[in-house]
Coordinates of N, CA and C in Angstrom, one line a residue:
M7 N -4.8 -22.6 2.6 CA -4.1 -22.0 2.0 C -5.9 -22.0 1.3
H8 N -6.5 -22.1 1.0 CA -8.5 -21.9 0.4 C -8.3 -20.5 -0.7
Y9 N -7.6 -20.2 -1.1 CA -7.4 -19.3 -2.2 C -7.4 -18.9 -3.1
S10 N -8.5 -19.1 -4.4 CA -8.2 -18.8 -5.8 C -7.7 -18.4 -6.9
N11 N -7.3 -17.1 -6.3 CA -6.2 -16.1 -6.6 C -5.2 -15.7 -5.8
I12 N -4.6 -15.7 -6.7 CA -2.8 -15.3 -5.7 C -2.5 -14.3 -6.3
L13 N -2.4 -13.0 -6.0 CA -1.6 -11.2 -6.1 C -0.3 -11.9 -6.4
F14 N 0.8 -11.5 -6.7 CA 2.2 -11.4 -6.6 C 2.6 -10.0 -7.0
D15 N 3.3 -9.5 -6.0 CA 3.7 -8.5 -6.3 C 5.5 -9.0 -7.3
L16 N 6.2 -7.8 -8.0 CA 7.4 -7.9 -8.9 C 8.4 -8.5 -8.4
D17 N 8.8 -7.3 -8.1 CA 10.5 -6.8 -7.3 C 10.5 -7.6 -5.5
G18 N 11.7 -8.4 -5.9 CA 12.0 -8.5 -4.4 C 10.9 -9.8 -4.1
T19 N 9.9 -10.0 -4.7 CA 8.7 -11.3 -4.2 C 9.1 -12.6 -5.7
L20 N 9.2 -12.4 -6.7 CA 9.6 -12.8 -8.1 C 10.9 -12.8 -8.8
T21 N 10.8 -11.6 -8.8 CA 13.0 -11.8 -9.4 C 13.6 -10.7 -8.5
D22 N 14.8 -10.8 -8.5 CA 15.8 -10.2 -8.3 C 16.0 -8.9 -8.7
P23 N 15.8 -8.0 -8.5 CA 16.3 -6.6 -9.2 C 17.0 -6.2 -8.8
R24 N 18.2 -6.3 -7.8 CA 18.7 -5.4 -7.1 C 19.7 -4.5 -8.5
E25 N 20.9 -5.1 -8.9 CA 21.5 -4.3 -9.9 C 21.1 -3.0 -10.9
G26 N 19.5 -3.5 -11.5 CA 19.3 -3.3 -12.5 C 18.4 -1.8 -11.4
I27 N 18.0 -1.9 -10.6 CA 16.9 -0.3 -10.4 C 18.9 0.0 -9.5
T28 N 19.2 -0.6 -8.7 CA 20.8 0.5 -7.9 C 21.5 1.5 -8.9
R29 N 21.6 0.3 -9.7 CA 22.3 1.1 -11.1 C 21.7 2.1 -11.6
S30 N 20.2 2.2 -11.9 CA 19.6 2.9 -13.1 C 19.5 4.4 -12.4
V31 N 19.2 4.1 -10.8 CA 19.0 4.9 -9.5 C 20.4 5.5 -10.0
Q32 N 21.3 5.3 -9.6 CA 22.7 6.0 -9.6 C 23.1 6.8 -10.2
Y33 N 22.5 6.3 -11.6 CA 22.3 6.8 -13.0 C 22.1 8.4 -13.5
A34 N 20.2 8.1 -12.3 CA 19.9 9.2 -12.4 C 20.3 10.4 -11.4
L35 N 20.3 9.6 -10.8 CA 21.5 10.4 -9.6 C 22.2 11.9 -9.8
S36 N 23.2 10.6 -10.4 CA 24.3 10.7 -11.3 C 24.4 12.8 -12.3
K37 N 22.6 12.7 -13.5 CA 22.6 13.3 -14.1 C 21.7 14.4 -13.4
L38 N 21.7 14.4 -12.0 CA 21.4 15.6 -11.8 C 22.4 15.9 -10.5
G39 N 23.7 15.1 -10.5 CA 25.0 15.8 -10.1 C 24.9 15.5 -8.8
I40 N 24.5 14.5 -8.4 CA 24.4 14.1 -6.9 C 24.9 12.5 -7.2
D41 N 26.3 12.3 -6.6 CA 27.2 11.3 -6.3 C 26.9 10.6 -5.3
E42 N 26.6 9.2 -6.0 CA 26.2 8.3 -5.1 C 26.8 6.7 -5.4
P43 N 28.2 6.6 -4.4 CA 29.0 5.1 -5.0 C 28.4 4.2 -4.5
D44 N 28.0 4.1 -3.2 CA 27.4 2.5 -2.8 C 26.1 2.3 -3.3
L45 N 26.4 1.8 -4.0 CA 24.6 0.9 -4.5 C 24.0 0.1 -3.7
T46 N 24.3 -0.2 -2.2 CA 23.9 -0.8 -1.5 C 23.1 0.2 -1.0
A47 N 23.3 1.1 -1.0 CA 22.9 2.5 -0.3 C 21.2 3.0 -1.2
L48 N 21.4 2.4 -1.8 CA 19.9 2.4 -2.6 C 19.1 1.8 -2.9
E49 N 18.9 0.6 -2.2 CA 18.3 -0.7 -2.0 C 17.2 -0.3 -1.7
H50 N 16.9 0.7 -0.9 CA 15.7 1.1 -0.4 C 14.2 1.8 -1.4
F51 N 15.6 1.8 -2.9 CA 14.8 1.8 -3.8 C 13.8 0.7 -4.1
I52 N 14.2 -0.2 -3.8 CA 13.2 -1.4 -4.7 C 11.8 -1.6 -3.6
G53 N 11.1 -1.6 -4.5 CA 9.6 -1.6 -4.3 C 8.8 -0.5 -4.3
P54 N 9.1 0.7 -3.6 CA 8.3 2.0 -3.0 C 7.8 2.0 -4.1
P55 N 7.5 3.6 -4.8 CA 7.1 4.7 -6.0 C 8.2 5.2 -5.7
L56 N 8.9 4.6 -7.1 CA 10.0 5.6 -7.6 C 9.7 7.3 -7.0
L57 N 9.0 7.5 -7.5 CA 9.3 9.4 -7.6 C 9.5 9.5 -5.9
Q58 N 7.9 9.2 -5.1 CA 8.2 9.5 -3.7 C 9.5 9.0 -3.0
C59 N 10.1 8.2 -3.7 CA 11.5 7.6 -3.0 C 12.2 8.8 -3.1
F60 N 12.7 9.2 -5.1 CA 13.7 10.3 -5.0 C 13.0 11.6 -3.9
M61 N 12.1 12.0 -4.2 CA 11.8 13.3 -3.4 C 11.9 13.4 -2.1
A62 N 12.1 11.6 -1.1 CA 11.9 11.7 0.3 C 13.5 11.5 0.3
T63 N 14.1 10.5 -0.4 CA 15.2 10.7 0.2 C 16.1 11.9 -0.4
Y64 N 16.1 12.0 -1.3 CA 17.0 13.7 -1.0 C 16.2 14.6 -1.8
A65 N 15.6 14.8 -1.0 CA 14.4 16.3 -0.1 C 14.6 17.4 -2.1
L66 N 13.8 16.2 -3.2 CA 13.8 17.2 -4.2 C 12.3 17.4 -3.9
D67 N 12.3 18.6 -5.2 CA 10.5 19.2 -5.8 C 10.2 18.2 -6.4
E68 N 8.9 18.1 -6.4 CA 7.9 17.0 -7.4 C 8.2 17.2 -9.0
A69 N 8.8 18.3 -9.1 CA 9.3 18.9 -10.5 C 10.9 17.9 -11.0
T70 N 12.0 18.4 -9.9 CA 13.0 17.2 -10.2 C 13.0 16.3 -9.5
G71 N 12.0 15.8 -8.9 CA 11.5 14.3 -8.8 C 11.5 13.6 -10.5
W72 N 10.4 14.1 -10.6 CA 10.3 13.7 -12.0 C 11.2 13.9 -13.3
Q73 N 11.8 14.6 -12.8 CA 13.5 14.7 -13.4 C 14.1 13.4 -12.8
A74 N 14.3 13.2 -12.3 CA 15.2 11.5 -11.4 C 14.5 10.3 -12.4
V75 N 13.3 10.7 -11.8 CA 12.3 9.4 -12.7 C 12.2 9.1 -13.8
N76 N 12.3 9.9 -14.9 CA 13.0 10.3 -16.3 C 14.4 9.6 -16.5
H77 N 15.0 10.2 -15.8 CA 17.0 10.1 -16.0 C 17.4 8.1 -15.8
Y78 N 16.5 7.7 -14.6 CA 16.0 6.3 -14.6 C 15.9 5.8 -15.5
R79 N 14.6 5.8 -16.4 CA 13.8 5.6 -17.5 C 14.8 5.0 -18.3
E80 N 15.7 6.2 -18.3 CA 16.4 6.3 -19.8 C 17.1 5.0 -19.8
R81 N 17.9 4.5 -18.5 CA 18.9 3.6 -18.6 C 17.9 2.3 -18.1
F82 N 17.5 2.0 -17.3 CA 16.4 1.5 -17.5 C 15.7 0.1 -18.3
R83 N 15.0 1.0 -19.1 CA 14.4 0.7 -20.3 C 15.2 -0.1 -21.2
V84 N 16.2 0.1 -21.0 CA 17.4 -0.4 -22.0 C 18.4 -1.2 -21.7
T85 N 18.1 -0.9 -20.7 CA 19.7 -2.5 -19.9 C 19.1 -2.7 -18.2
G86 N 18.3 -1.8 -17.6 CA 17.9 -2.0 -16.6 C 17.4 -3.7 -15.9
L87 N 16.1 -3.6 -16.4 CA 15.2 -4.2 -17.4 C 16.0 -5.8 -16.9
Y88 N 17.0 -5.7 -17.7 CA 17.6 -7.4 -17.8 C 18.7 -7.7 -16.9
E89 N 19.0 -6.9 -16.0 CA 19.9 -6.8 -14.6 C 19.0 -7.0 -13.9
N90 N 19.1 -8.3 -14.2 CA 17.2 -9.2 -12.7 C 17.5 -10.4 -13.1
R91 N 17.1 -11.6 -11.7 CA 17.2 -12.7 -12.0 C 15.8 -12.9 -11.6
V92 N 15.2 -14.4 -11.9 CA 14.2 -15.3 -11.1 C 14.3 -15.9 -10.0
F93 N 14.0 -15.4 -8.7 CA 14.2 -16.3 -7.0 C 14.6 -17.9 -8.1
D94 N 15.6 -18.3 -6.9 CA 15.2 -20.0 -7.4 C 13.7 -20.2 -6.5
G95 N 13.3 -20.9 -7.1 CA 12.3 -21.8 -6.8 C 10.9 -21.1 -7.3
V96 N 11.1 -20.1 -8.1 CA 9.6 -19.4 -8.5 C 9.2 -19.6 -9.4
E97 N 9.7 -20.8 -10.8 CA 8.4 -21.1 -11.5 C 8.1 -22.3 -10.7
A98 N 8.6 -23.1 -9.8 CA 8.6 -24.1 -9.5 C 6.8 -23.9 -8.5
L99 N 7.1 -23.2 -7.7 CA 5.7 -22.6 -7.2 C 4.7 -22.1 -8.4
L100 N 4.6 -21.2 -9.3 CA 3.9 -21.1 -10.0 C 3.7 -22.2 -10.9
E101 N 4.5 -22.9 -11.4 CA 3.8 -24.2 -12.1 C 2.8 -25.1 -11.0
A102 N 2.8 -25.4 -9.0 CA 2.0 -25.9 -8.6 C 0.9 -25.4 -8.2
L103 N 0.9 -23.6 -8.3 CA -0.5 -22.9 -7.7 C -1.5 -23.1 -9.3
I104 N -0.6 -22.9 -10.3 CA -1.3 -23.2 -12.1 C -1.9 -25.0 -11.5
A105 N -1.5 -26.2 -11.1 CA -1.7 -27.2 -11.4 C -2.7 -27.1 -9.8
Q106 N -2.8 -26.7 -9.0 CA -3.8 -26.3 -8.1 C -5.4 -26.1 -8.3
G107 N -5.2 -25.2 -9.9 CA -6.2 -24.5 -10.3 C -6.4 -23.5 -10.1
R108 N -5.4 -22.4 -8.8 CA -5.8 -21.3 -8.6 C -5.0 -20.5 -10.5
T109 N -5.8 -18.8 -10.2 CA -5.6 -17.8 -10.7 C -4.2 -17.2 -10.5
L110 N -3.2 -16.5 -11.3 CA -2.2 -16.3 -10.5 C -2.3 -14.2 -11.6
Y111 N -2.1 -13.7 -10.9 CA -2.0 -11.5 -11.1 C -0.3 -11.8 -10.3
I112 N 0.3 -11.0 -11.5 CA 0.6 -9.9 -11.1 C 0.6 -8.6 -10.2
A113 N 0.5 -7.7 -9.0 CA 0.1 -6.9 -8.7 C 2.0 -5.9 -8.3
T114 N 2.0 -5.1 -9.4 CA 3.7 -3.9 -9.1 C 3.2 -2.5 -9.2
S115 N 4.1 -1.9 -8.6 CA 4.2 -0.5 -8.8 C 5.0 0.1 -9.9
K116 N 5.5 -0.5 -10.3 CA 6.6 -0.7 -11.8 C 5.5 -0.4 -13.2
P117 N 5.8 0.4 -13.4 CA 5.0 0.4 -14.9 C 4.5 -0.4 -15.3
T118 N 3.5 -0.5 -16.2 CA 2.8 -2.3 -16.7 C 4.1 -2.3 -17.9
V119 N 4.0 -1.6 -18.1 CA 4.9 -1.7 -20.0 C 6.2 -2.2 -19.6
F120 N 7.0 -2.0 -18.7 CA 8.3 -2.4 -18.0 C 7.9 -4.5 -17.2
A121 N 7.1 -4.2 -16.6 CA 6.4 -5.5 -15.2 C 6.3 -6.7 -16.8
E122 N 5.8 -6.4 -18.0 CA 4.9 -6.9 -18.6 C 7.1 -8.0 -19.8
E123 N 7.7 -6.8 -19.9 CA 8.7 -7.2 -20.9 C 9.9 -8.2 -20.0
I124 N 9.3 -7.6 -18.7 CA 10.2 -8.7 -17.7 C 10.0 -9.9 -17.6
A125 N 8.6 -10.2 -17.7 CA 8.1 -11.7 -17.4 C 8.4 -12.0 -19.1
R126 N 8.1 -11.4 -20.0 CA 7.8 -12.2 -20.9 C 9.5 -12.1 -20.9
H127 N 10.6 -11.5 -20.6 CA 11.8 -12.2 -20.8 C 12.6 -13.2 -20.7
F128 N 12.2 -12.9 -19.1 CA 12.8 -14.0 -18.1 C 11.7 -15.1 -18.1
G129 N 10.6 -15.5 -19.4 CA 9.6 -16.7 -19.3 C 8.8 -16.7 -17.8
F130 N 8.5 -16.3 -17.3 CA 7.8 -16.2 -16.5 C 5.9 -15.8 -16.6
D131 N 6.3 -15.0 -18.2 CA 4.2 -14.6 -17.8 C 3.4 -15.2 -18.1
R132 N 3.9 -16.9 -18.7 CA 2.7 -17.7 -19.3 C 2.0 -18.2 -17.9
Y133 N 2.1 -17.7 -16.6 CA 1.7 -18.4 -15.6 C 1.0 -17.2 -15.1
F134 N 0.8 -16.3 -15.7 CA -0.5 -15.2 -15.3 C -1.3 -15.0 -16.2
K135 N -2.9 -14.5 -15.6 CA -3.6 -13.7 -16.7 C -3.4 -12.6 -16.5
R136 N -3.5 -12.2 -15.6 CA -3.1 -10.7 -16.3 C -1.8 -9.7 -15.8
I137 N -0.7 -8.6 -15.9 CA 0.0 -7.6 -15.6 C -0.9 -6.8 -14.8
Y138 N -0.5 -6.7 -13.6 CA -1.2 -5.3 -13.3 C -0.1 -4.3 -13.1
G139 N 0.2 -3.6 -13.1 CA 1.3 -2.5 -12.8 C 0.6 -1.4 -13.0
S140 N 1.7 0.2 -13.1 CA 1.3 1.6 -13.0 C 1.4 1.6 -14.2
E141 N 0.8 2.8 -14.6 CA 0.8 4.3 -15.9 C 2.2 4.5 -15.6
L142 N 3.1 5.2 -17.4 CA 4.3 5.7 -16.9 C 4.1 7.4 -15.9
D143 N 2.3 7.9 -16.1 CA 2.6 9.1 -15.6 C 1.8 8.7 -14.1
G144 N 2.4 8.0 -13.6 CA 2.7 7.7 -12.3 C 1.1 7.2 -11.5
T145 N 0.0 7.0 -12.1 CA -1.2 6.8 -12.1 C -1.5 5.4 -11.9
R146 N -1.4 4.8 -10.6 CA -1.6 3.8 -9.8 C -0.2 2.8 -9.0
T147 N 0.4 3.9 -8.8 CA 2.1 4.0 -8.3 C 1.7 3.1 -7.0
N148 N 0.4 4.1 -6.5 CA 0.2 3.3 -4.6 C -0.7 2.1 -5.2
K149 N -0.4 1.3 -4.1 CA -0.5 0.1 -4.1 C -1.9 -0.3 -3.5
V150 N -2.6 0.7 -2.4 CA -4.1 0.7 -2.4 C -4.3 0.8 -3.6
E151 N -4.0 1.6 -4.6 CA -5.1 2.3 -6.0 C -4.8 0.8 -6.9
L152 N -4.0 0.8 -6.7 CA -3.7 -0.6 -7.7 C -4.0 -2.1 -7.5
L153 N -4.5 -2.1 -5.9 CA -5.3 -3.5 -6.4 C -6.8 -3.2 -6.3
A154 N -6.9 -2.1 -5.5 CA -8.3 -1.6 -6.1 C -8.6 -1.9 -7.5
H155 N -7.9 -1.2 -7.8 CA -7.6 -1.1 -9.4 C -8.1 -3.0 -10.4
L156 N -7.7 -3.4 -9.5 CA -7.2 -4.6 -9.6 C -8.7 -5.9 -9.7
L157 N -8.8 -5.7 -8.3 CA -10.1 -6.4 -8.2 C -11.3 -6.0 -8.9
E158 N -11.8 -4.3 -9.1 CA -12.7 -4.5 -10.0 C -12.5 -5.1 -11.6
S159 N -11.0 -5.0 -11.6 CA -11.1 -4.8 -13.2 C -11.9 -6.4 -13.6
E160 N -11.3 -7.3 -12.4 CA -11.4 -8.9 -12.3 C -12.4 -9.5 -12.1
R161 N -13.3 -8.6 -11.2 CA -14.1 -9.1 -10.4 C -13.9 -10.1 -9.3
L162 N -13.0 -9.4 -8.3 CA -13.2 -10.8 -7.8 C -13.2 -10.1 -6.4
E163 N -13.4 -11.1 -5.4 CA -14.0 -11.0 -3.9 C -12.8 -11.0 -2.8
P164 N -12.5 -10.0 -2.2 CA -11.1 -9.9 -1.5 C -11.1 -11.6 -1.3
G165 N -12.1 -12.3 -0.4 CA -11.5 -13.7 -0.2 C -11.4 -14.2 -0.5
S166 N -11.4 -14.0 -2.0 CA -11.1 -15.0 -3.3 C -9.5 -14.8 -3.2
A167 N -8.7 -13.8 -2.6 CA -7.6 -13.3 -3.0 C -6.5 -13.2 -1.8
L168 N -5.5 -13.7 -2.1 CA -4.1 -13.3 -1.3 C -3.3 -12.9 -2.1
M169 N -2.3 -11.3 -1.6 CA -1.5 -10.8 -1.6 C -0.5 -11.1 -1.1
I170 N 1.0 -11.4 -2.3 CA 2.0 -11.9 -1.8 C 2.8 -10.8 -1.9
G171 N 3.9 -10.4 -0.9 CA 4.5 -9.4 -1.2 C 6.2 -9.6 -0.5
D172 N 6.8 -9.1 -0.7 CA 8.3 -8.5 0.2 C 8.7 -6.6 1.2
R173 N 7.4 -6.4 0.7 CA 7.3 -4.6 1.4 C 6.2 -4.6 2.3
K174 N 6.5 -3.1 2.9 CA 5.0 -2.9 3.6 C 3.9 -2.3 2.8
H175 N 4.2 -2.1 1.9 CA 3.5 -1.0 0.3 C 2.6 -2.4 0.3
D176 N 3.0 -3.4 0.3 CA 2.4 -4.5 -0.4 C 1.3 -4.7 0.6
L177 N 1.6 -5.0 1.2 CA 0.8 -5.6 2.6 C -0.5 -4.5 3.3
I178 N -0.1 -2.9 3.1 CA -1.3 -1.8 3.4 C -2.2 -2.1 1.9
G179 N -1.6 -2.4 1.0 CA -1.8 -2.5 -0.4 C -3.5 -3.5 0.2
A180 N -3.3 -4.4 1.0 CA -3.9 -5.8 0.6 C -4.6 -5.3 2.3
R181 N -4.7 -5.1 2.6 CA -4.9 -5.1 3.9 C -6.5 -3.7 3.5
S182 N -5.9 -2.9 3.1 CA -7.1 -1.3 2.6 C -7.8 -2.1 1.4
N183 N -7.5 -3.1 1.1 CA -9.0 -3.5 0.4 C -9.3 -4.8 0.6
G184 N -9.1 -5.0 2.2 CA -10.1 -6.4 2.6 C -9.1 -7.7 2.0
L185 N -8.0 -7.9 1.6 CA -7.3 -8.9 1.6 C -6.1 -9.5 2.4
H186 N -6.4 -10.7 2.7 CA -5.3 -11.2 3.0 C -3.6 -11.3 3.0
A187 N -2.5 -10.8 3.2 CA -1.7 -10.8 2.7 C -0.4 -11.5 3.4
A188 N 0.3 -12.4 2.7 CA 2.1 -12.8 2.9 C 2.7 -12.4 2.6
A189 N 3.5 -11.7 3.6 CA 4.8 -11.0 3.5 C 5.9 -12.3 3.5
V190 N 6.8 -11.9 2.6 CA 7.9 -12.9 3.0 C 9.4 -12.5 2.6
G191 N 9.8 -13.3 3.4 CA 11.5 -12.0 4.4 C 12.1 -12.2 2.8
Y192 N 12.6 -13.4 1.5 CA 13.9 -13.2 1.6 C 13.5 -11.3 0.6
G193 N 12.6 -11.0 0.0 CA 12.6 -9.7 -0.1 C 14.0 -9.2 0.6
F194 N 13.2 -7.3 0.2 CA 14.0 -6.3 0.9 C 13.1 -5.6 1.0
G195 N 12.1 -6.2 2.2 CA 11.8 -5.7 4.0 C 12.0 -6.3 4.5
S196 N 12.2 -5.3 6.0 CA 13.1 -5.9 7.0 C 11.7 -6.5 7.8
R197 N 12.3 -7.6 8.5 CA 11.6 -8.7 9.5 C 10.6 -7.3 10.6
E198 N 10.5 -6.3 11.1 CA 10.6 -5.4 11.3 C 9.4 -4.4 10.6
E199 N 9.8 -4.2 10.1 CA 8.7 -3.5 8.3 C 7.5 -4.6 8.7
L200 N 8.0 -5.2 8.0 CA 6.7 -6.2 8.1 C 6.0 -7.0 9.1
A201 N 6.2 -7.2 10.3 CA 5.6 -7.4 11.4 C 4.8 -6.4 11.4
G202 N 5.7 -5.1 11.3 CA 4.7 -3.7 11.4 C 3.4 -3.8 10.9
E203 N 3.3 -4.1 9.8 CA 2.4 -4.3 8.7 C 0.6 -5.6 9.6
A204 N 1.5 -6.7 10.8 CA 0.8 -7.5 10.3 C -0.1 -8.3 9.4
P205 N 0.5 -8.9 8.8 CA 0.0 -9.9 7.9 C 0.0 -11.1 8.3
A206 N -1.0 -11.6 7.8 CA -1.7 -13.2 7.9 C -1.2 -14.2 7.9
Y207 N 0.0 -13.7 7.0 CA 0.9 -15.1 7.0 C 2.7 -14.2 6.8
H208 N 3.5 -14.9 7.6 CA 4.8 -14.5 7.2 C 6.1 -15.4 6.4
F209 N 6.4 -15.8 5.1 CA 7.3 -16.7 4.9 C 8.3 -16.4 5.3
D210 N 10.0 -16.5 5.8 CA 11.2 -16.0 6.0 C 11.5 -17.1 4.0
T211 N 11.0 -17.2 3.8 CA 12.1 -18.6 2.9 C 10.8 -18.8 1.4
L212 N 11.5 -18.4 0.2 CA 10.2 -18.8 -0.8 C 10.3 -21.1 -0.6
V213 N 10.8 -21.3 -0.2 CA 10.6 -22.6 0.3 C 9.6 -22.7 1.2
Q214 N 9.7 -22.4 2.3 CA 8.3 -22.4 3.1 C 7.4 -22.0 2.8
L215 N 7.1 -20.5 1.7 CA 5.8 -19.6 0.6 C 5.6 -21.2 0.4
H216 N 6.3 -21.6 -0.6 CA 5.6 -23.2 -1.1 C 5.2 -24.1 -0.3
E217 N 6.2 -24.8 0.5 CA 5.3 -25.4 1.4 C 3.9 -25.4 1.7
A218 N 3.9 -24.4 2.5 CA 2.6 -23.7 3.1 C 1.1 -23.9 1.7
F219 N 1.6 -24.2 0.2 CA 0.8 -23.8 -0.5 C 0.5 -26.0 -1.0
S220 N 1.7 -26.3 -0.5 CA 1.2 -27.8 -0.3 C 0.8 -28.9 0.7
R221 N 0.7 -27.8 1.7 CA -0.5 -29.0 3.2 C -1.9 -28.9 2.9

């Protein structure tokens, strides 16, 4: 693990946002007259860009998809942000990486304003040089664009950085920008989804991920 710059996805990689995201999606759907009582049926919303997920899942046009996103944000910015928890072992991993002299970043499809508040509220913002997310208008929700923006802004060589994430979007974004990627199996992407993108590394648990940086 020679990488001097480590890029972390947020949802499903650093935190478990299951309750906040699924309840906010459920709220948004109810505003559109769609009843979805089963929160587990909404877990696939964790990770991908929200607009595309609403449109694809419920066959919405773009205008209605944006209505859903805005309803989602009504609840998420007030309540859903905090219905979240940091995975056990994350802080120990981040402390170890900092002690090794590595520079850490967050790269998430979530709007930067929400990602920054989550990191601040749960107390792990201090580990990261900068948090890169999307804009509220949808700019850079695509991980390919987001990582390209991060690399350019920070003037990072792709070979110096590793992207860590739990969904295929993280791995596709990394590969498209010449980065190696580490898939983590404790988040919300299935083994089949992650293996299909042929990441350089796959760690089933946070313990395995931490151990890889300890060798």
